[in-house]
Amino acid sequence: MYKNIFMLCICCFTLFAQGKTHDHSKMNHDHKDSVAKIKKQEKKDKVLIEVKGMVCAFCAQGIEKKFGKRKEVKSAKVNLDKMEVLVKFKKGQSLNEKQIKKIIVDAGFSYVGSK
Amino acid sequence: MKSTCLVLIYFCFVPSLSFAHPVSFEGSTGLMGYHSDFFSHNQVNYSFKYWFAGGVHHLRKPNADKETSASLLTLNFLLKRWNTKKFQANIYGVFGAGESSLTAESKGAGFALMQFDIEDRKLYFLAKHARVISKDQTDFYQTTLRFGVAPYQDEYSGFHSWIILDLQQVKFFGEKVINDITPMLRFFYRNLLFEIGQSFDGVTKFNYITHF
């Protein structure tokens, strides 16, 4: 009888301990996710946008002007050789991909992607 | 207010501005025109979208005995654009109506322009045909072909230069056809562009474009 109770206690303890271990693992995952999110947020302080059709400096000014009008944007710099635009955001602010794509399209160019 | 002043200065002091971007980026205003001894074409447009703009045109024959001009309101369309990693190509259509005194009497007139251009960072080509029509006759037409070469490439914020060969055929109603070939130099910095050249017949030309 005592043996059975003891074994039951051992089983319950084991299950409890496993649960705790699992929680720790989950917490570790959550912690890693938070770190990744922060790192991602840090990366979004600036974004490098690839644009198709940006051959003319005279026309590309539209992109700079369009980004410059956004309150989130600190600066925008066009690189004609690579057909890229480097956009730096103000602290704690950024634009999502949909917003970036709209700005590029409204300026008359094709959006390829951003990194 | 600043924009209004610039427009007034443009109309008062600049005899002609160039014509190469009927539509620009959304929300932009463009001043542009073309000027030579036998013809000038001024335009102001506002781009509501990157593919659609509204424009005001003034065409004039500078050395005529009496006032010979046409004032027109237009709708400018970017009909097709090809954006690639190597080049950009465009087809524009401009359609409008207004008043023309390019012939003996002043009357209502229609205006149509088609333009194709293609360019990369080193080469440029443009083909354009513009026509002012009133009643059953063509008051004026102009066909343009342009070939350009950039001798060097600079950064976006740098000073850019092009060498351009401009071929034109212009005809006013009841007059003989004018053909001319003009080597031109194009310079631009940021949002200011101007071109200057002299044709093989000695006609000086000046073109100008700005967007803001």
mmCIF file of C-alpha atoms in Angstrom:
data_model
loop_
_atom_site.group_PDB
_atom_site.id
_atom_site.type_symbol
_atom_site.label_atom_id
_atom_site.label_comp_id
_atom_site.label_asym_id
_atom_site.label_seq_id
_atom_site.Cartn_x
_atom_site.Cartn_y
_atom_site.Cartn_z
ATOM 1 C CA MET A 1 0.000 0.000 0.000
ATOM 2 C CA TYR A 2 2.719 2.472 1.063
ATOM 3 C CA LYS A 3 4.740 1.328 -1.900
ATOM 4 C CA ASN A 4 1.867 2.178 -4.260
ATOM 5 C CA ILE A 5 1.376 5.599 -2.691
ATOM 6 C CA PHE A 6 5.108 6.252 -2.899
ATOM 7 C CA MET A 7 5.200 5.222 -6.568
ATOM 8 C CA LEU A 8 2.195 7.463 -7.294
ATOM 9 C CA CYS A 9 3.994 10.364 -5.598
ATOM 10 C CA ILE A 10 7.107 9.675 -7.677
ATOM 11 C CA CYS A 11 5.036 9.664 -10.864
ATOM 12 C CA CYS A 12 3.276 12.899 -9.938
ATOM 13 C CA PHE A 13 6.600 14.536 -9.075
ATOM 14 C CA THR A 14 8.117 13.352 -12.345
ATOM 15 C CA LEU A 15 5.178 14.698 -14.340
ATOM 16 C CA PHE A 16 5.319 17.990 -12.415
ATOM 17 C CA ALA A 17 9.060 18.251 -12.988
ATOM 18 C CA GLN A 18 8.633 17.561 -16.686
ATOM 19 C CA GLY A 19 6.000 20.274 -16.859
ATOM 20 C CA LYS A 20 8.363 22.737 -15.187
ATOM 21 C CA THR A 21 11.160 21.782 -17.552
ATOM 22 C CA HIS A 22 8.797 22.295 -20.488
ATOM 23 C CA ASP A 23 7.830 25.716 -19.160
ATOM 24 C CA HIS A 24 11.482 26.657 -18.900
ATOM 25 C CA SER A 25 12.006 25.581 -22.469
ATOM 26 C CA LYS A 26 8.957 27.644 -23.537
ATOM 27 C CA MET A 27 10.318 30.621 -21.640
ATOM 28 C CA ASN A 28 13.635 30.177 -23.396
ATOM 29 C CA HIS A 29 11.809 30.161 -26.722
ATOM 30 C CA ASP A 30 9.859 33.293 -25.750
ATOM 31 C CA HIS A 31 13.072 34.985 -24.694
ATOM 32 C CA LYS A 32 14.746 34.065 -28.001
ATOM 33 C CA ASP A 33 11.711 35.379 -29.919
ATOM 34 C CA SER A 34 11.880 38.683 -28.042
ATOM 35 C CA VAL A 35 15.584 39.042 -28.793
ATOM 36 C CA ALA A 36 14.915 38.281 -32.471
ATOM 37 C CA LYS A 37 12.096 40.836 -32.521
ATOM 38 C CA ILE A 38 14.336 43.491 -30.979
ATOM 39 C CA LYS A 39 17.078 42.712 -33.468
ATOM 40 C CA LYS A 40 14.542 42.890 -36.296
ATOM 41 C CA GLN A 41 13.287 46.215 -34.913
ATOM 42 C CA GLU A 42 16.873 47.469 -34.818
ATOM 43 C CA LYS A 43 17.334 46.444 -38.457
ATOM 44 C CA LYS A 44 14.236 48.401 -39.434
ATOM 45 C CA ASP A 45 15.952 51.638 -38.515
ATOM 46 C CA LYS A 46 16.949 51.582 -42.157
ATOM 47 C CA VAL A 47 15.854 49.672 -45.211
ATOM 48 C CA LEU A 48 17.516 49.097 -48.560
ATOM 49 C CA ILE A 49 14.956 49.042 -51.357
ATOM 50 C CA GLU A 50 15.564 47.556 -54.782
ATOM 51 C CA VAL A 51 13.770 49.396 -57.593
ATOM 52 C CA LYS A 52 13.371 48.634 -61.287
ATOM 53 C CA GLY A 53 13.365 51.369 -63.943
ATOM 54 C CA MET A 54 15.307 53.973 -61.982
ATOM 55 C CA VAL A 55 17.697 55.015 -64.756
ATOM 56 C CA CYS A 56 17.283 58.776 -64.723
ATOM 57 C CA ALA A 57 18.512 60.941 -61.874
ATOM 58 C CA PHE A 58 16.041 63.591 -62.913
ATOM 59 C CA CYS A 59 13.138 61.176 -62.456
ATOM 60 C CA ALA A 60 14.478 59.448 -59.348
ATOM 61 C CA GLN A 61 14.075 62.657 -57.377
ATOM 62 C CA GLY A 62 10.415 61.696 -57.114
ATOM 63 C CA ILE A 63 11.348 58.771 -54.901
ATOM 64 C CA GLU A 64 13.420 60.920 -52.549
ATOM 65 C CA LYS A 65 10.681 63.512 -52.407
ATOM 66 C CA LYS A 66 7.975 60.926 -51.743
ATOM 67 C CA PHE A 67 9.939 59.337 -48.887
ATOM 68 C CA GLY A 68 10.936 62.752 -47.576
ATOM 69 C CA LYS A 69 7.281 63.658 -47.113
ATOM 70 C CA ARG A 70 6.704 60.751 -44.727
ATOM 71 C CA LYS A 71 7.018 61.668 -41.048
ATOM 72 C CA GLU A 72 8.633 58.299 -40.275
ATOM 73 C CA VAL A 73 11.551 58.926 -42.634
ATOM 74 C CA LYS A 74 14.792 60.548 -41.509
ATOM 75 C CA SER A 75 16.513 60.409 -44.904
ATOM 76 C CA ALA A 76 16.331 58.707 -48.306
ATOM 77 C CA LYS A 77 19.287 58.280 -50.614
ATOM 78 C CA VAL A 78 19.169 56.996 -54.183
ATOM 79 C CA ASN A 79 21.917 54.838 -55.677
ATOM 80 C CA LEU A 80 21.410 54.882 -59.444
ATOM 81 C CA ASP A 81 24.169 52.380 -60.247
ATOM 82 C CA LYS A 82 22.591 49.674 -58.107
ATOM 83 C CA MET A 83 19.014 50.915 -58.585
ATOM 84 C CA GLU A 84 18.586 51.019 -54.818
ATOM 85 C CA VAL A 85 17.179 53.448 -52.288
ATOM 86 C CA LEU A 86 18.484 53.544 -48.730
ATOM 87 C CA VAL A 87 15.810 54.826 -46.384
ATOM 88 C CA LYS A 88 16.663 55.674 -42.776
ATOM 89 C CA PHE A 89 13.828 55.969 -40.279
ATOM 90 C CA LYS A 90 13.404 58.167 -37.251
ATOM 91 C CA LYS A 91 13.943 56.494 -33.889
ATOM 92 C CA GLY A 92 11.231 53.953 -33.138
ATOM 93 C CA GLN A 93 9.466 54.478 -36.459
ATOM 94 C CA SER A 94 9.396 52.601 -39.738
ATOM 95 C CA LEU A 95 7.303 51.837 -42.800
ATOM 96 C CA ASN A 96 5.994 48.391 -43.652
ATOM 97 C CA GLU A 97 6.573 46.705 -46.986
ATOM 98 C CA LYS A 98 3.120 47.635 -48.300
ATOM 99 C CA GLN A 99 3.723 51.336 -47.571
ATOM 100 C CA ILE A 100 7.186 51.226 -49.153
ATOM 101 C CA LYS A 101 5.849 49.515 -52.256
ATOM 102 C CA LYS A 102 3.115 52.162 -52.627
ATOM 103 C CA ILE A 103 5.655 54.995 -52.463
ATOM 104 C CA ILE A 104 7.807 53.369 -55.158
ATOM 105 C CA VAL A 105 4.833 52.684 -57.431
ATOM 106 C CA ASP A 106 3.392 56.196 -56.975
ATOM 107 C CA ALA A 107 6.754 57.575 -58.061
ATOM 108 C CA GLY A 108 6.391 55.568 -61.270
ATOM 109 C CA PHE A 109 8.828 52.717 -60.665
ATOM 110 C CA SER A 110 8.592 48.983 -59.976
ATOM 111 C CA TYR A 111 9.254 47.612 -56.516
ATOM 112 C CA VAL A 112 11.503 44.553 -56.421
ATOM 113 C CA GLY A 113 12.056 44.030 -52.700
ATOM 114 C CA SER A 114 13.692 45.387 -49.569
ATOM 115 C CA LYS A 115 16.268 44.152 -47.088
ATOM 116 C CA MET B 1 2.525 80.925 -52.886
ATOM 117 C CA LYS B 2 6.089 80.052 -53.864
ATOM 118 C CA SER B 3 4.796 77.717 -56.570
ATOM 119 C CA THR B 4 2.451 80.415 -57.919
ATOM 120 C CA CYS B 5 5.330 82.917 -58.106
ATOM 121 C CA LEU B 6 7.470 80.401 -60.001
ATOM 122 C CA VAL B 7 4.660 79.834 -62.502
ATOM 123 C CA LEU B 8 4.219 83.595 -63.000
ATOM 124 C CA ILE B 9 7.978 84.098 -63.430
ATOM 125 C CA TYR B 10 7.961 81.276 -65.929
ATOM 126 C CA PHE B 11 5.208 82.782 -68.056
ATOM 127 C CA CYS B 12 6.559 86.312 -67.841
ATOM 128 C CA PHE B 13 10.262 85.836 -68.447
ATOM 129 C CA VAL B 14 11.012 82.462 -69.934
ATOM 130 C CA PRO B 15 10.009 82.452 -73.581
ATOM 131 C CA SER B 16 9.838 78.698 -73.841
ATOM 132 C CA LEU B 17 10.302 75.546 -71.864
ATOM 133 C CA SER B 18 10.951 72.018 -73.019
ATOM 134 C CA PHE B 19 8.666 69.071 -73.541
ATOM 135 C CA ALA B 20 9.801 65.656 -72.482
ATOM 136 C CA HIS B 21 7.899 64.569 -69.386
ATOM 137 C CA PRO B 22 4.149 64.994 -69.925
ATOM 138 C CA VAL B 23 3.554 63.066 -66.683
ATOM 139 C CA SER B 24 5.847 62.813 -63.676
ATOM 140 C CA PHE B 25 5.608 61.432 -60.145
ATOM 141 C CA GLU B 26 2.372 61.799 -58.190
ATOM 142 C CA GLY B 27 1.820 65.269 -56.750
ATOM 143 C CA SER B 28 4.514 66.972 -58.807
ATOM 144 C CA THR B 29 4.318 70.122 -60.888
ATOM 145 C CA GLY B 30 6.370 70.305 -64.070
ATOM 146 C CA LEU B 31 7.425 73.357 -66.043
ATOM 147 C CA MET B 32 8.857 72.547 -69.438
ATOM 148 C CA GLY B 33 9.195 73.828 -72.938
ATOM 149 C CA TYR B 34 10.954 74.018 -76.228
ATOM 150 C CA HIS B 35 12.100 77.184 -77.932
ATOM 151 C CA SER B 36 13.575 78.010 -81.318
ATOM 152 C CA ASP B 37 13.371 80.913 -83.773
ATOM 153 C CA PHE B 38 10.471 79.363 -85.650
ATOM 154 C CA PHE B 39 8.461 77.705 -82.910
ATOM 155 C CA SER B 40 8.028 77.623 -79.158
ATOM 156 C CA HIS B 41 5.992 75.276 -76.991
ATOM 157 C CA ASN B 42 5.474 75.907 -73.282
ATOM 158 C CA GLN B 43 3.789 73.604 -70.838
ATOM 159 C CA VAL B 44 2.865 73.477 -67.183
ATOM 160 C CA ASN B 45 1.437 70.257 -65.830
ATOM 161 C CA TYR B 46 0.372 68.765 -62.555
ATOM 162 C CA SER B 47 0.582 64.998 -62.058
ATOM 163 C CA PHE B 48 -2.393 63.660 -60.123
ATOM 164 C CA LYS B 49 -1.007 60.146 -60.502
ATOM 165 C CA TYR B 50 2.251 58.853 -61.929
ATOM 166 C CA TRP B 51 0.245 57.954 -65.050
ATOM 167 C CA PHE B 52 -2.070 60.961 -65.327
ATOM 168 C CA ALA B 53 -1.561 64.726 -65.405
ATOM 169 C CA GLY B 54 -3.437 67.849 -66.373
ATOM 170 C CA GLY B 55 -1.605 70.429 -68.467
ATOM 171 C CA VAL B 56 -1.741 73.938 -69.911
ATOM 172 C CA HIS B 57 0.054 74.434 -73.235
ATOM 173 C CA HIS B 58 1.020 77.525 -75.142
ATOM 174 C CA LEU B 59 2.335 77.159 -78.687
ATOM 175 C CA ARG B 60 3.684 80.210 -80.459
ATOM 176 C CA LYS B 61 5.326 81.230 -83.686
ATOM 177 C CA PRO B 62 7.832 83.824 -82.426
ATOM 178 C CA ASN B 63 8.743 85.685 -85.597
ATOM 179 C CA ALA B 64 5.274 86.051 -87.099
ATOM 180 C CA ASP B 65 3.926 89.446 -88.241
ATOM 181 C CA LYS B 66 0.889 89.114 -85.994
ATOM 182 C CA GLU B 67 0.140 87.092 -82.887
ATOM 183 C CA THR B 68 0.243 83.463 -83.987
ATOM 184 C CA SER B 69 -0.325 81.081 -81.138
ATOM 185 C CA ALA B 70 -2.464 78.364 -79.597
ATOM 186 C CA SER B 71 -3.510 77.984 -75.975
ATOM 187 C CA LEU B 72 -4.686 74.560 -74.923
ATOM 188 C CA LEU B 73 -5.786 72.535 -71.914
ATOM 189 C CA THR B 74 -4.680 68.920 -72.000
ATOM 190 C CA LEU B 75 -4.995 65.575 -70.286
ATOM 191 C CA ASN B 76 -1.645 63.794 -70.261
ATOM 192 C CA PHE B 77 -1.433 60.038 -69.932
ATOM 193 C CA LEU B 78 1.408 57.621 -69.383
ATOM 194 C CA LEU B 79 -0.085 54.879 -71.545
ATOM 195 C CA LYS B 80 2.588 52.259 -70.987
ATOM 196 C CA ARG B 81 5.822 52.041 -69.018
ATOM 197 C CA TRP B 82 8.471 49.358 -69.015
ATOM 198 C CA ASN B 83 10.597 49.353 -65.862
ATOM 199 C CA THR B 84 13.532 46.971 -66.015
ATOM 200 C CA LYS B 85 16.915 46.630 -64.317
ATOM 201 C CA LYS B 86 18.560 47.904 -67.504
ATOM 202 C CA PHE B 87 16.285 50.620 -68.901
ATOM 203 C CA GLN B 88 12.999 52.466 -68.711
ATOM 204 C CA ALA B 89 10.696 52.963 -71.711
ATOM 205 C CA ASN B 90 7.476 54.970 -71.926
ATOM 206 C CA ILE B 91 4.588 55.722 -74.227
ATOM 207 C CA TYR B 92 2.738 58.971 -73.519
ATOM 208 C CA GLY B 93 -0.458 60.312 -75.018
ATOM 209 C CA VAL B 94 -1.545 63.931 -74.634
ATOM 210 C CA PHE B 95 -4.994 65.049 -75.733
ATOM 211 C CA GLY B 96 -6.546 68.480 -75.410
ATOM 212 C CA ALA B 97 -8.536 71.376 -76.762
ATOM 213 C CA GLY B 98 -8.368 75.157 -76.785
ATOM 214 C CA GLU B 99 -8.049 78.153 -79.056
ATOM 215 C CA SER B 100 -5.727 78.494 -82.019
ATOM 216 C CA SER B 101 -4.690 81.535 -84.053
ATOM 217 C CA LEU B 102 -1.938 79.651 -85.869
ATOM 218 C CA THR B 103 -3.787 80.358 -89.132
ATOM 219 C CA ALA B 104 -5.507 83.542 -90.321
ATOM 220 C CA GLU B 105 -8.382 83.454 -87.843
ATOM 221 C CA SER B 106 -8.752 82.566 -84.196
ATOM 222 C CA LYS B 107 -10.830 79.439 -83.644
ATOM 223 C CA GLY B 108 -11.361 76.338 -81.529
ATOM 224 C CA ALA B 109 -8.730 73.654 -81.940
ATOM 225 C CA GLY B 110 -7.828 70.173 -80.791
ATOM 226 C CA PHE B 111 -4.402 68.960 -79.782
ATOM 227 C CA ALA B 112 -2.872 65.485 -79.824
ATOM 228 C CA LEU B 113 0.610 64.277 -79.014
ATOM 229 C CA MET B 114 2.132 60.823 -78.921
ATOM 230 C CA GLN B 115 5.578 60.180 -77.512
ATOM 231 C CA PHE B 116 7.809 57.156 -77.094
ATOM 232 C CA ASP B 117 11.064 57.288 -75.184
ATOM 233 C CA ILE B 118 13.567 54.761 -73.937
ATOM 234 C CA GLU B 119 16.697 55.354 -71.901
ATOM 235 C CA ASP B 120 19.269 53.756 -69.700
ATOM 236 C CA ARG B 121 22.101 55.548 -67.971
ATOM 237 C CA LYS B 122 24.147 55.871 -71.155
ATOM 238 C CA LEU B 123 21.740 56.050 -74.085
ATOM 239 C CA TYR B 124 18.492 57.853 -74.814
ATOM 240 C CA PHE B 125 15.996 57.831 -77.665
ATOM 241 C CA LEU B 126 12.772 59.777 -78.120
ATOM 242 C CA ALA B 127 10.184 59.880 -80.914
ATOM 243 C CA LYS B 128 7.322 62.359 -80.752
ATOM 244 C CA HIS B 129 4.559 63.689 -82.953
ATOM 245 C CA ALA B 130 2.347 66.643 -82.005
ATOM 246 C CA ARG B 131 -0.513 68.078 -83.995
ATOM 247 C CA VAL B 132 -2.928 71.034 -83.655
ATOM 248 C CA ILE B 133 -6.115 70.496 -85.621
ATOM 249 C CA SER B 134 -8.972 72.910 -86.238
ATOM 250 C CA LYS B 135 -12.056 72.182 -88.317
ATOM 251 C CA ASP B 136 -10.868 70.154 -91.307
ATOM 252 C CA GLN B 137 -7.252 71.263 -91.349
ATOM 253 C CA THR B 138 -3.991 70.760 -89.499
ATOM 254 C CA ASP B 139 -2.839 74.160 -88.194
ATOM 255 C CA PHE B 140 0.488 72.801 -87.133
ATOM 256 C CA TYR B 141 2.451 69.607 -86.713
ATOM 257 C CA GLN B 142 5.837 68.702 -85.318
ATOM 258 C CA THR B 143 7.705 65.406 -85.540
ATOM 259 C CA THR B 144 10.787 64.922 -83.394
ATOM 260 C CA LEU B 145 13.442 62.253 -83.160
ATOM 261 C CA ARG B 146 16.174 62.469 -80.551
ATOM 262 C CA PHE B 147 19.230 60.367 -79.834
ATOM 263 C CA GLY B 148 21.338 60.951 -76.738
ATOM 264 C CA VAL B 149 24.600 59.697 -75.270
ATOM 265 C CA ALA B 150 25.912 60.350 -71.765
ATOM 266 C CA PRO B 151 29.692 60.722 -71.872
ATOM 267 C CA TYR B 152 29.985 59.837 -68.184
ATOM 268 C CA GLN B 153 27.821 58.604 -65.305
ATOM 269 C CA ASP B 154 27.614 60.492 -62.073
ATOM 270 C CA GLU B 155 25.912 59.930 -58.749
ATOM 271 C CA TYR B 156 22.265 60.856 -58.385
ATOM 272 C CA SER B 157 23.151 64.147 -56.720
ATOM 273 C CA GLY B 158 25.902 64.923 -59.249
ATOM 274 C CA PHE B 159 25.999 67.078 -62.350
ATOM 275 C CA HIS B 160 24.817 65.138 -65.411
ATOM 276 C CA SER B 161 25.534 65.851 -69.072
ATOM 277 C CA TRP B 162 24.242 64.408 -72.323
ATOM 278 C CA ILE B 163 25.071 64.956 -75.979
ATOM 279 C CA ILE B 164 21.862 64.910 -78.007
ATOM 280 C CA LEU B 165 21.084 64.928 -81.708
ATOM 281 C CA ASP B 166 17.662 66.491 -82.316
ATOM 282 C CA LEU B 167 15.924 65.954 -85.678
ATOM 283 C CA GLN B 168 12.728 67.889 -86.336
ATOM 284 C CA GLN B 169 10.123 68.425 -88.977
ATOM 285 C CA VAL B 170 7.757 71.332 -88.340
ATOM 286 C CA LYS B 171 4.940 72.637 -90.523
ATOM 287 C CA PHE B 172 2.493 75.476 -90.080
ATOM 288 C CA PHE B 173 -0.663 75.552 -92.218
ATOM 289 C CA GLY B 174 -0.024 77.075 -95.638
ATOM 290 C CA GLU B 175 3.718 77.251 -95.136
ATOM 291 C CA LYS B 176 6.584 75.106 -96.278
ATOM 292 C CA VAL B 177 7.925 72.243 -94.196
ATOM 293 C CA ILE B 178 10.887 73.080 -91.943
ATOM 294 C CA ASN B 179 13.416 70.304 -91.436
ATOM 295 C CA ASP B 180 16.360 70.764 -89.160
ATOM 296 C CA ILE B 181 19.039 68.822 -87.337
ATOM 297 C CA THR B 182 20.443 70.182 -84.102
ATOM 298 C CA PRO B 183 23.280 68.872 -81.955
ATOM 299 C CA MET B 184 22.461 69.815 -78.375
ATOM 300 C CA LEU B 185 24.044 69.684 -74.970
ATOM 301 C CA ARG B 186 21.881 68.682 -72.063
ATOM 302 C CA PHE B 187 22.820 69.470 -68.485
ATOM 303 C CA PHE B 188 20.951 68.644 -65.361
ATOM 304 C CA TYR B 189 21.417 68.884 -61.683
ATOM 305 C CA ARG B 190 18.822 67.558 -59.222
ATOM 306 C CA ASN B 191 15.464 68.812 -60.554
ATOM 307 C CA LEU B 192 16.735 71.360 -63.081
ATOM 308 C CA LEU B 193 17.429 70.435 -66.681
ATOM 309 C CA PHE B 194 18.302 72.599 -69.628
ATOM 310 C CA GLU B 195 19.457 71.992 -73.172
ATOM 311 C CA ILE B 196 21.079 74.325 -75.624
ATOM 312 C CA GLY B 197 22.100 73.836 -79.232
ATOM 313 C CA GLN B 198 22.383 75.348 -82.669
ATOM 314 C CA SER B 199 21.054 73.654 -85.782
ATOM 315 C CA PHE B 200 23.072 73.206 -88.976
ATOM 316 C CA ASP B 201 20.934 76.058 -90.400
ATOM 317 C CA GLY B 202 22.059 78.353 -87.565
ATOM 318 C CA VAL B 203 18.855 78.206 -85.486
ATOM 319 C CA THR B 204 19.509 78.438 -81.754
ATOM 320 C CA LYS B 205 17.383 76.235 -79.502
ATOM 321 C CA PHE B 206 16.840 76.277 -75.782
ATOM 322 C CA ASN B 207 14.869 73.733 -73.757
ATOM 323 C CA TYR B 208 14.139 73.670 -70.079
ATOM 324 C CA ILE B 209 12.478 71.274 -67.640
ATOM 325 C CA THR B 210 11.936 71.387 -63.913
ATOM 326 C CA HIS B 211 9.755 69.414 -61.515
ATOM 327 C CA PHE B 212 8.902 70.342 -57.950
#
